[in-house]
Short mmCIF file of C-alpha atoms and ligand atoms in Angstrom, two decimals:
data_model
loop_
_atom_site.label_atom_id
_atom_site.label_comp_id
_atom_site.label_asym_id
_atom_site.label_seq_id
_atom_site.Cartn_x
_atom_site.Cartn_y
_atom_site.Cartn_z
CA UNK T 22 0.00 0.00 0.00
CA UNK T 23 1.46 3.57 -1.16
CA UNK T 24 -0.12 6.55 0.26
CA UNK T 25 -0.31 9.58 -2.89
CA UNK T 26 -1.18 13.28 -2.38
CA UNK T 27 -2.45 15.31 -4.75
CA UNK T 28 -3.58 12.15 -6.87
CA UNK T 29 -6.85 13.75 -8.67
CA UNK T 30 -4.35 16.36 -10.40
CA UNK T 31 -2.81 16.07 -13.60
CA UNK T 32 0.85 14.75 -12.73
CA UNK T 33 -0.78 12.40 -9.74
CA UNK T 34 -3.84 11.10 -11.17
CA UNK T 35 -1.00 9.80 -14.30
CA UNK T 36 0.70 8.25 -11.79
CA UNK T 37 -2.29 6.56 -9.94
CA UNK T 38 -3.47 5.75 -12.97
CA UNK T 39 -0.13 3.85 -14.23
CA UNK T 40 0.99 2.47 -11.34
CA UNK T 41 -1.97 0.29 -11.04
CA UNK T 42 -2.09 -0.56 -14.57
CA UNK T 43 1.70 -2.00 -13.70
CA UNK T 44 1.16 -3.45 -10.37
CA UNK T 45 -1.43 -4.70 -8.30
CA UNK T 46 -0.02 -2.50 -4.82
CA UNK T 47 -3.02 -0.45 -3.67
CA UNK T 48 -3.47 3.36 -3.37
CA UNK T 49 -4.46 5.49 -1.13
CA UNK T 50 -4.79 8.71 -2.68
CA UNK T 51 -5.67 11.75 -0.56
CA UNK T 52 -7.15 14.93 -2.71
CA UNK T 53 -8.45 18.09 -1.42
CA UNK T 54 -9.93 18.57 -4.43
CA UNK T 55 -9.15 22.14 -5.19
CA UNK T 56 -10.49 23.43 -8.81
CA UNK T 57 -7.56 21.57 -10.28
CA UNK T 58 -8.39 18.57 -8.60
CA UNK T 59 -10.66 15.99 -11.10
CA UNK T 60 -12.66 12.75 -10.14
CA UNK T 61 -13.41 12.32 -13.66
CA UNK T 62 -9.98 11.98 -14.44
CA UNK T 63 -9.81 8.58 -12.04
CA UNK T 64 -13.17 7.55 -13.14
CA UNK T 65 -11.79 3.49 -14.92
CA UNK T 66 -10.96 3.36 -10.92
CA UNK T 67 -14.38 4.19 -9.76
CA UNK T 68 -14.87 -0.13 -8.86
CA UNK T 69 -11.34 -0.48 -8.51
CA UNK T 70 -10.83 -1.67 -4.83
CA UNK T 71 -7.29 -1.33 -4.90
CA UNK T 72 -7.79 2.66 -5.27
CA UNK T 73 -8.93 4.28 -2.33
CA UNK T 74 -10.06 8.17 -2.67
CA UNK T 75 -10.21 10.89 0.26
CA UNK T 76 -10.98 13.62 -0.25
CA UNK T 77 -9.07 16.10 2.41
CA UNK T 78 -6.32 18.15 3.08
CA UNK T 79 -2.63 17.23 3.64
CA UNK T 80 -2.92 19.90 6.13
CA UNK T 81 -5.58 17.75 8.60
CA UNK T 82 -3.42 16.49 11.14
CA UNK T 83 -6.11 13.99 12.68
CA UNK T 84 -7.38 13.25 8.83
CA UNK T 85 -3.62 12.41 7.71
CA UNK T 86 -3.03 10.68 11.17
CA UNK T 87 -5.70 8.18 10.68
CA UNK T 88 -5.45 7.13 7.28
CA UNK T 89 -1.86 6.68 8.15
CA UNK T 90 -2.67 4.20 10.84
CA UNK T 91 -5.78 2.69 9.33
CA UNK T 92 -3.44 1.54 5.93
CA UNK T 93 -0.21 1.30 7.33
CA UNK T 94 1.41 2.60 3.84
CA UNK T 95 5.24 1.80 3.10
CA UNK T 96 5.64 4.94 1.13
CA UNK T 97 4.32 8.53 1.12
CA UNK T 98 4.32 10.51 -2.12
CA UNK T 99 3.28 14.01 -1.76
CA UNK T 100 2.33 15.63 -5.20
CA UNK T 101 -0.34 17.50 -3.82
CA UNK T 102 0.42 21.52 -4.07
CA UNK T 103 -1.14 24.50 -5.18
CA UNK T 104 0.60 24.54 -9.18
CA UNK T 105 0.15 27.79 -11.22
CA UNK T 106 2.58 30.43 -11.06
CA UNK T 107 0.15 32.92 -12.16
CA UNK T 108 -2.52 31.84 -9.52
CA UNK T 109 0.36 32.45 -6.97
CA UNK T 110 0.93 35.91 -8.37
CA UNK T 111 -2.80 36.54 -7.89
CA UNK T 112 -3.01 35.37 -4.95
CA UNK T 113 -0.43 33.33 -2.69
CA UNK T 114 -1.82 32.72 0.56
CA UNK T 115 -3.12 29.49 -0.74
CA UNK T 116 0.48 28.66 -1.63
CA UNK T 117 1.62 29.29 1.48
CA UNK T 118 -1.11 27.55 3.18
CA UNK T 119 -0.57 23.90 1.04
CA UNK T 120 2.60 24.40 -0.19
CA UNK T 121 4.59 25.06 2.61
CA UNK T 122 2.07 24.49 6.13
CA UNK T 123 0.32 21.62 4.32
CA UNK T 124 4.00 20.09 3.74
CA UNK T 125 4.78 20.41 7.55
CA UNK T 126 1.65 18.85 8.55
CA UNK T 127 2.31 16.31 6.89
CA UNK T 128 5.65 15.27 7.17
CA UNK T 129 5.03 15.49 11.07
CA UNK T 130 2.55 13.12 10.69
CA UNK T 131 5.03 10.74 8.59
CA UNK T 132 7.34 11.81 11.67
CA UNK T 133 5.26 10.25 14.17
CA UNK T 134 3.96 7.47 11.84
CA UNK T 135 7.60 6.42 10.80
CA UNK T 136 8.90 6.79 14.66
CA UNK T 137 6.21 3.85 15.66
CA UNK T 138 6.59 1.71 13.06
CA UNK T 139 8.40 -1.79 13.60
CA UNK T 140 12.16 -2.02 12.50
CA UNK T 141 11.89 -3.99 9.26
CA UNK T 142 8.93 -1.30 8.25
CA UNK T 143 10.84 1.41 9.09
CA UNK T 144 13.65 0.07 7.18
CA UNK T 145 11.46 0.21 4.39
CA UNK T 146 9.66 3.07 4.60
CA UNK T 147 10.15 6.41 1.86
CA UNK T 148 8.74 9.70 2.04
CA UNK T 149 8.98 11.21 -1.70
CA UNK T 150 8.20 14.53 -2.57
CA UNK T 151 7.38 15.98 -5.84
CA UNK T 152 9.14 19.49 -6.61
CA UNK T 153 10.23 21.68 -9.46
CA UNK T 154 12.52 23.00 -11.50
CA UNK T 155 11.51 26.38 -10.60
CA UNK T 156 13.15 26.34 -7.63
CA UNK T 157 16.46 27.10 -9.06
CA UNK T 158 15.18 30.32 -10.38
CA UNK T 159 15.71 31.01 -13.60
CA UNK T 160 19.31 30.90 -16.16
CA UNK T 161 21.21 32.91 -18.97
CA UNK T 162 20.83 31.83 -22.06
CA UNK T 163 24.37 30.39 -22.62
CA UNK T 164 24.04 28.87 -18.91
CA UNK T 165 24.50 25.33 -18.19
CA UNK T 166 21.21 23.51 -17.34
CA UNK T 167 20.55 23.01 -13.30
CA UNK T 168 22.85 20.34 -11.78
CA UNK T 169 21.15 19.67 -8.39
CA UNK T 170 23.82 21.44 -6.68
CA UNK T 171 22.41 24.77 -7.99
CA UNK T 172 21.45 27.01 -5.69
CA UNK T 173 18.31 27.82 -5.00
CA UNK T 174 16.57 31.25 -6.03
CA UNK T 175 13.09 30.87 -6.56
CA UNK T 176 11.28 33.89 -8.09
CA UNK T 177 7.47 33.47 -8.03
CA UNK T 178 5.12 32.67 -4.91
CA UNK T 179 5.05 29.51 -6.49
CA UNK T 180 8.61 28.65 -6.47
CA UNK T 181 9.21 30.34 -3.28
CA UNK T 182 6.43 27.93 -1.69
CA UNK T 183 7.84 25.24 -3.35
CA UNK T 184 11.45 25.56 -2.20
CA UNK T 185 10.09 26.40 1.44
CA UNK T 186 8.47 22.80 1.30
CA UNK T 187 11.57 21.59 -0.41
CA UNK T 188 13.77 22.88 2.62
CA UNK T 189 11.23 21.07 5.07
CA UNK T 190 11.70 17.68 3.56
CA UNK T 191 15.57 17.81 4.02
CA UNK T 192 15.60 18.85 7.24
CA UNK T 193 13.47 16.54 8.58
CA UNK T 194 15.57 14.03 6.95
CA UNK T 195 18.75 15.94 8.51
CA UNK T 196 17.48 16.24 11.67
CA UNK T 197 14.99 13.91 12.21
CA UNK T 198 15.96 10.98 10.01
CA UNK T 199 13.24 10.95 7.90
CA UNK T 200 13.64 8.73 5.01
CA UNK T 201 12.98 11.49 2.10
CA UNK T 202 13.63 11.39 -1.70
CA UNK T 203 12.99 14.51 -3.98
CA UNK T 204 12.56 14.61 -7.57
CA UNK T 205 12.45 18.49 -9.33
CA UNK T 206 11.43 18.32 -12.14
CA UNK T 207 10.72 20.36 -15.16
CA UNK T 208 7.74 21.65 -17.24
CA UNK T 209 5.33 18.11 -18.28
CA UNK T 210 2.38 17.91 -20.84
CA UNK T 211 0.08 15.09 -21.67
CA UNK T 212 -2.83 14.08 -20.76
CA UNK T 213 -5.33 15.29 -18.19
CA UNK T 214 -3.46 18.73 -17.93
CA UNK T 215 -5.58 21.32 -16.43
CA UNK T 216 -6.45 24.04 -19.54
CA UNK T 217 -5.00 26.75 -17.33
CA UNK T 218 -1.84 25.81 -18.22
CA UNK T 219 0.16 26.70 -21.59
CA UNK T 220 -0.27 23.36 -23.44
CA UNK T 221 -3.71 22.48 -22.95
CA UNK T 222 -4.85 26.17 -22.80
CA UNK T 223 -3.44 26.37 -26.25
CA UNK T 224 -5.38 23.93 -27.67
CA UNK T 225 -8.50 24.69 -26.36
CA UNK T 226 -8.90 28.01 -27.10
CA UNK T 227 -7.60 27.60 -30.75
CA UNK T 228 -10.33 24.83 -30.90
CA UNK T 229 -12.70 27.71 -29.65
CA UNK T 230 -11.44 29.94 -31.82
CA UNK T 231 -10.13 32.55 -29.68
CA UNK T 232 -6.53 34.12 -28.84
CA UNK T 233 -3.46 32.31 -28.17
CA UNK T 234 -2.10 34.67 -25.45
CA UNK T 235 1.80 34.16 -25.39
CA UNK T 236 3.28 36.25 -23.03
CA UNK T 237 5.78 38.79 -23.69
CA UNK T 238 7.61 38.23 -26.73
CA UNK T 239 7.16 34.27 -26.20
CA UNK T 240 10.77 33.85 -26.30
CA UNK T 241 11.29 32.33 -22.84
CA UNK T 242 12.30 28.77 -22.59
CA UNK T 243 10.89 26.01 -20.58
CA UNK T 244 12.39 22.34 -20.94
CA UNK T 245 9.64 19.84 -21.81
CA UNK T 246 8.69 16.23 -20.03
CA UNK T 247 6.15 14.04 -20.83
CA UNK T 248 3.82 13.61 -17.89
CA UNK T 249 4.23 9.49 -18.40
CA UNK T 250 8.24 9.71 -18.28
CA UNK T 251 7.87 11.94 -15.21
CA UNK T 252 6.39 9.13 -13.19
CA UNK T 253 8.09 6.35 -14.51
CA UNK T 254 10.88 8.41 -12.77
CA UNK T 255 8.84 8.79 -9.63
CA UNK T 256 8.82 5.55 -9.63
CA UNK T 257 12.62 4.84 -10.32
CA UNK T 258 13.66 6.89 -7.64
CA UNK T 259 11.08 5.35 -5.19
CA UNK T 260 12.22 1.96 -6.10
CA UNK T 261 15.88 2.44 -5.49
CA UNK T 262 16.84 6.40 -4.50
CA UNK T 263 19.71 7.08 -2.28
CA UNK T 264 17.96 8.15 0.88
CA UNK T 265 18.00 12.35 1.34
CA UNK T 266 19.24 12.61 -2.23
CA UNK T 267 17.77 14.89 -4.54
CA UNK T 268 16.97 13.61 -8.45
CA UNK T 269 16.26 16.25 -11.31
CA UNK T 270 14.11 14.78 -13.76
CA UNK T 271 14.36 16.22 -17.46
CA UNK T 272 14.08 15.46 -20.88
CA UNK T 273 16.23 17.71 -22.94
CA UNK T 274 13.63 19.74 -24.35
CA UNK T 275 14.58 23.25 -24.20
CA UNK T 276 11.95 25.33 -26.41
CA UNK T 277 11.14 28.48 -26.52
CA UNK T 278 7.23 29.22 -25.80
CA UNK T 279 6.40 30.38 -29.26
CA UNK T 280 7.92 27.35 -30.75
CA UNK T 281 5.32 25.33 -28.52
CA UNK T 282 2.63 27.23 -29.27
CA UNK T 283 3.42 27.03 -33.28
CA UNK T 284 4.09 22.98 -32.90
CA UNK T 285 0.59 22.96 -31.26
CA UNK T 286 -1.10 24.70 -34.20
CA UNK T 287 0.61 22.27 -37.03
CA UNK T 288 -0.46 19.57 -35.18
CA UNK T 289 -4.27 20.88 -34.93
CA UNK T 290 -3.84 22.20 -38.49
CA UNK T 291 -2.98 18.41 -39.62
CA UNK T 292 -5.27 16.83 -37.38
CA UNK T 293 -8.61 19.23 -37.10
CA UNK T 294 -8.12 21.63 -39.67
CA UNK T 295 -9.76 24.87 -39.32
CA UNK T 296 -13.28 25.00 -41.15
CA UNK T 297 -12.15 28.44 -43.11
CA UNK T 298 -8.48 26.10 -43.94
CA UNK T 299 -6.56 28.85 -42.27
CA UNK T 300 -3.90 28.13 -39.76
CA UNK T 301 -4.48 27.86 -35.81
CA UNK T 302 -1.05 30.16 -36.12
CA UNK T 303 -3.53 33.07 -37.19
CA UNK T 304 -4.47 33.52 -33.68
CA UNK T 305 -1.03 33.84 -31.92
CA UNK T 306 -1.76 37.27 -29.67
CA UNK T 307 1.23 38.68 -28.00
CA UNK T 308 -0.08 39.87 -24.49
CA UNK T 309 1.41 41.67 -21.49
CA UNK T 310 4.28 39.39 -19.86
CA UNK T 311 3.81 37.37 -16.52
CA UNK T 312 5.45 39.81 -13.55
CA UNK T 313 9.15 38.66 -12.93
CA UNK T 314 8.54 36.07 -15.31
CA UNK T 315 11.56 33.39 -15.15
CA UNK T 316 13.69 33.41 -18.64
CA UNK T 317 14.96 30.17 -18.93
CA UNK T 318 14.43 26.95 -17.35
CA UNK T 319 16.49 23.73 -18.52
CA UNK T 320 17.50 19.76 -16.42
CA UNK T 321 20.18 18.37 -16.41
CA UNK T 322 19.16 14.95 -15.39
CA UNK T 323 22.40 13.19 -15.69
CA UNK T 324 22.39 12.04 -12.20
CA UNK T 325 19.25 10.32 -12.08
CA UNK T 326 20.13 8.57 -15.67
CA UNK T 327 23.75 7.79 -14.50
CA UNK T 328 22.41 6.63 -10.70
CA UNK T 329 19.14 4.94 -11.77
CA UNK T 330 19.09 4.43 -14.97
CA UNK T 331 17.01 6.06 -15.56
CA UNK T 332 15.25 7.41 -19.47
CA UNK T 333 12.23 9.00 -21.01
CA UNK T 334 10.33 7.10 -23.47
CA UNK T 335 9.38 10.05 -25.22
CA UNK T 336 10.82 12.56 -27.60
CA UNK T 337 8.99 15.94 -27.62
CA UNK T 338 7.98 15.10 -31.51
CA UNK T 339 6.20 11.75 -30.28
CA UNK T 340 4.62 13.40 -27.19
CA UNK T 341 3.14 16.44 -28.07
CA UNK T 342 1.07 14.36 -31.07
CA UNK T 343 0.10 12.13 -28.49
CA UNK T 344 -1.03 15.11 -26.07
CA UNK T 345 -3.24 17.10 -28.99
CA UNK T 346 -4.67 13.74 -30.38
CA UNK T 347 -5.51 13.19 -26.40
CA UNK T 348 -7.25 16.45 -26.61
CA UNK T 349 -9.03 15.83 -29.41
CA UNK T 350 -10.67 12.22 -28.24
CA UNK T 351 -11.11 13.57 -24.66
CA UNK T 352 -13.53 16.40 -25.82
CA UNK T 353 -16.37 15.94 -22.97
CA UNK T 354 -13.14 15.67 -20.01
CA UNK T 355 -12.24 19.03 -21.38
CA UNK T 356 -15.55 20.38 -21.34
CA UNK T 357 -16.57 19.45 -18.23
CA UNK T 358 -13.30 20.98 -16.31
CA UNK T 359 -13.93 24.49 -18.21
CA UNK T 360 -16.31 25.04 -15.38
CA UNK T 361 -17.82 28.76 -13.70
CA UNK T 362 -14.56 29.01 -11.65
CA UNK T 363 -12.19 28.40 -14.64
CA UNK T 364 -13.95 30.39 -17.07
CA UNK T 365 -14.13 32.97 -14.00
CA UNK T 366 -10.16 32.44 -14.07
CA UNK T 367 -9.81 33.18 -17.58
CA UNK T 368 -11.82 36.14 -17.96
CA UNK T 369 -10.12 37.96 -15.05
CA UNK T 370 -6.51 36.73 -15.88
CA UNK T 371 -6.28 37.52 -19.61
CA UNK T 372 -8.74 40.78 -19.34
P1 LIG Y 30 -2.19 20.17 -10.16
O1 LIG Y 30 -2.47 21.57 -9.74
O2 LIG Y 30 -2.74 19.69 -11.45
O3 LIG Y 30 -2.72 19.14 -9.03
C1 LIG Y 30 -2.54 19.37 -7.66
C2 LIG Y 30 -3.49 18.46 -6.90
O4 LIG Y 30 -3.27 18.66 -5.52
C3 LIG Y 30 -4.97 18.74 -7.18
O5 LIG Y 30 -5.67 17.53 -7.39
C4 LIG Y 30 -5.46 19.42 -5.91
O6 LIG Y 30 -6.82 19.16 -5.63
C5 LIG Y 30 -4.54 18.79 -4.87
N1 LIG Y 30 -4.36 19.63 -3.69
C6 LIG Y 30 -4.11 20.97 -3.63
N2 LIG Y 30 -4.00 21.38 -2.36
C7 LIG Y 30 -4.18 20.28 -1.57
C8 LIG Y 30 -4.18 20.05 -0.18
N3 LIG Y 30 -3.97 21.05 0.69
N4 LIG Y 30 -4.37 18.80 0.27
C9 LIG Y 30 -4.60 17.76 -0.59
N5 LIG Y 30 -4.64 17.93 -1.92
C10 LIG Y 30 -4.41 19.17 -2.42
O7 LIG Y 30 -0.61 20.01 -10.09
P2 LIG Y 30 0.35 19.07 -10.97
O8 LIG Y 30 0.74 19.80 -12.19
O9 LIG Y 30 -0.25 17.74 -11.05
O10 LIG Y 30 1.62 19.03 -10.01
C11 LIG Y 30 1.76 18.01 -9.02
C12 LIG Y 30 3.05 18.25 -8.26
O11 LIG Y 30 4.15 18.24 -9.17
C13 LIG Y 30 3.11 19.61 -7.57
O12 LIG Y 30 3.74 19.44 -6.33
C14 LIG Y 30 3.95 20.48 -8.50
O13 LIG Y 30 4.64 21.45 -7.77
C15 LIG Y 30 4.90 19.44 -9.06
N6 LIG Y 30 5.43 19.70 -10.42
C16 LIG Y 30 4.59 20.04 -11.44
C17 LIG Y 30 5.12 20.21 -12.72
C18 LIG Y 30 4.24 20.53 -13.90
O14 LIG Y 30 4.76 20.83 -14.97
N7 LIG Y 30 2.92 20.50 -13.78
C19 LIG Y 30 6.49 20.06 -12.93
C20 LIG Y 30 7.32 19.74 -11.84
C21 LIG Y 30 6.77 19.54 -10.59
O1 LIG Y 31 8.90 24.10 -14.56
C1 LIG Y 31 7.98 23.30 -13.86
C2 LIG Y 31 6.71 24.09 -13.62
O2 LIG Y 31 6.01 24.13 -14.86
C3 LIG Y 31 5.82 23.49 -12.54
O3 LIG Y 31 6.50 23.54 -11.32
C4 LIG Y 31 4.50 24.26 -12.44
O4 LIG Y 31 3.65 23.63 -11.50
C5 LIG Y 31 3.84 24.24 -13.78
O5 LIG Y 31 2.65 25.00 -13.76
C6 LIG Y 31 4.78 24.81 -14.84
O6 LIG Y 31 5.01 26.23 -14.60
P1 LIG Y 31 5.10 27.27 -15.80
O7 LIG Y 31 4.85 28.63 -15.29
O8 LIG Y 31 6.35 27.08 -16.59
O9 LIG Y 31 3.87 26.72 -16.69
P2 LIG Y 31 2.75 27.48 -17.53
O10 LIG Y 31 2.08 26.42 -18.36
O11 LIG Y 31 1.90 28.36 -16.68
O12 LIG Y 31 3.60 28.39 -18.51
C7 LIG Y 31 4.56 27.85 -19.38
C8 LIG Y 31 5.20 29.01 -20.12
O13 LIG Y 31 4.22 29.58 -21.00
C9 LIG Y 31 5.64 30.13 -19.20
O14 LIG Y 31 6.85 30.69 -19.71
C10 LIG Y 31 4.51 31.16 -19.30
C11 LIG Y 31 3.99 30.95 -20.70
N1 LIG Y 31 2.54 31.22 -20.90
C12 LIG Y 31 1.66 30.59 -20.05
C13 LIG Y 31 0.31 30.81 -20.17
C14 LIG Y 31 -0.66 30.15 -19.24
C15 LIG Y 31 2.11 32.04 -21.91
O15 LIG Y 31 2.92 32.58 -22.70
N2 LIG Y 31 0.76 32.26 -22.05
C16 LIG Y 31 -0.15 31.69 -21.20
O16 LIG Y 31 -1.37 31.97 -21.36
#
């Protein structure tokens, strides 16, 4: 039995959803279900009796206490986290709140948990915790891509949150000998990703017909991972991490935003071509930039390739067709997450 935060969110839900498509081990997966949180995305689980869904906050002591007792789990893995940089810009007390008092919650409760467990269990047991790449802050162009002995400068509420919880996990490692992992890892796409979020936005609104907002002049750089390669890693560095080790988790995908935005439109052009026969292309809008938006983002991931062996299945070419043809079959998923709050979202974000 593995205990998962976060699990009805785009990275965890993939990873509920293919680790018990590879292995019988239940799931507990606890979900607060904030707007980006999605039953419908778990729904081939719904009979499943090896998936068991709560829906509550990392932050409930007594909530997080007794599920930990009740399934006796040999492994936490904490994805859940408030996500979008530009949500944390908005507003960031809900970072704060999840990100970095939700994370200390919890990992006192894994504290306690871990203390009482029997010696071969405790042997065993693994606290991993899902990070980012943004918490190295952003690099030059010409820069070499984050080692994980960059230092950390986090720029956003986000990132800042994110580091904060990062820092937590070590030291109770460090201090308390907690058995932690942590993965950072950078940008994913694929399937179930929330539309607020470049990739999916991208190809719902030029299925709408309306704007593709790229911020800025588009030409910052993120480094792309497909959601699927990011938990077979996950699960690499569950199965066999050094204990209080960090793992970056890349796939060599530096591109600049514009580039992903254009890729996105060929794609749709090929695959659901415009009525009029124009190009998705035509509706590129350059709009105000993000406020201290990061320049450049980029993993290296040598470490957790040399250590673990670690490799993604996917190129970007192969992944992004997968992700739009996703799109384009999951229709009613898409429609039914553009609720009142994220159409509230939109129309205040991008006024
Ligand atoms: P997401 O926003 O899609 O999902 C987050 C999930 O956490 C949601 O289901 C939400 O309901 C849940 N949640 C939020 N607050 C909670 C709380 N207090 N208690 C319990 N559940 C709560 O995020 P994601 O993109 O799936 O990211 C998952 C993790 O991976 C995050 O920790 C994020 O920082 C990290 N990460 C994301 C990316 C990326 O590109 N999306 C890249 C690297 C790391
Ligand atoms: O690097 C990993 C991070 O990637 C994760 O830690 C975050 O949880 C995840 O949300 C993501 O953060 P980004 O800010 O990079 O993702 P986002 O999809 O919001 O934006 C990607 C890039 O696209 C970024 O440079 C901003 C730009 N962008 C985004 C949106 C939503 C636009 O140009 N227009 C947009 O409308």
């Amino acid at each position: 039995m593995i205990l998962v935060t976060g699990g009805a969110g785009f990275i965890g839900a993939n990873f509920v959803l293919d680790w018990l498509a590879l292995s019988d081990e239940p799931v507990v997966n606890l979900d607060k279900l904030t707007y980006a949180g999605n039953r419908e995305t778990l729904a081939t689980l719904e009979a499943d009796r090896r998936h068991i869904f709560v829906q509550g906050d990392i932050g409930d002591v007594d909530l997080v206490q007794r599920l930990l007792l009740e399934h006796q789990p040999r492994a936490v893995l904490n994805f859940a986290a408030e996500s979008h940089v530009d949500r944390s810009i908005h507003g960031p007390g809900d970072f704060i709140q999840t990100n970095v008092l939700g994370t200390f919650r919890l990992l006192e409760c894994v504290r306690k948990y871990h203390a009482d467990l029997a010696p071969a269990a405790q042997q065993a047991f693994r606290f991993l915790h899902v990070s980012t790449d943004e918490v190295y802050g952003t690099l030059a162009p010409e820069a070499a891509a984050f080692t994980e002995e960059h230092r950390y400068e986090p720029n956003s509420p986000y990132s800042a949150s994110k580091a904060a919880s990062d820092h937590l996990v070590r030291a109770w490692h460090h201090t308390y000998g907690l058995p932690v992992l942590t993965t950072n890892c950078s940008n994913n796409y694929g399937p179930y990703h929330f539309p607020e979020k470049l990739i999916p936005l991208m190809i719902v609104n030029a299925l709408g017909g309306k704007p593709l907002p790229v911020y800025g002049d588009g030409m910052q750089v993120r480094d792309w991972l497909y959601v699927k390669d990011h938990c077979s890693a996950i699960r690499r560095v569950l199965e066999a991490g050094r204990l209080g080790e960090t793992y970056n988790v890349g796939g060599w995908n530096e591109k600049p935003n514009i580039e992903i935005v254009r890729t996105v439109c060929a794609l749709l052009d090929e695959l659901q071509p415009r009525p009029d026969g124009q190009s998705y292309a035509g509706q590129i809008t350059y709009v105000k930039d993000r406020p201290g938006h990061d320049r450049r983002y980029a993993i290296d991931a040598r470490k957790l390739e040399r250590e673990l062996g670690w490799k993604p299945a996917e190129t970007f070419e192969s992944g992004i067709r997968k992700t739009v043809a996703w799109y384009l079959a999951n229709a009613t998923w898409v429609k039914n997450v553009q609720s009142g709050a994220y159409r509230d979202w939109v129309s205040r974000h991008y006024q």
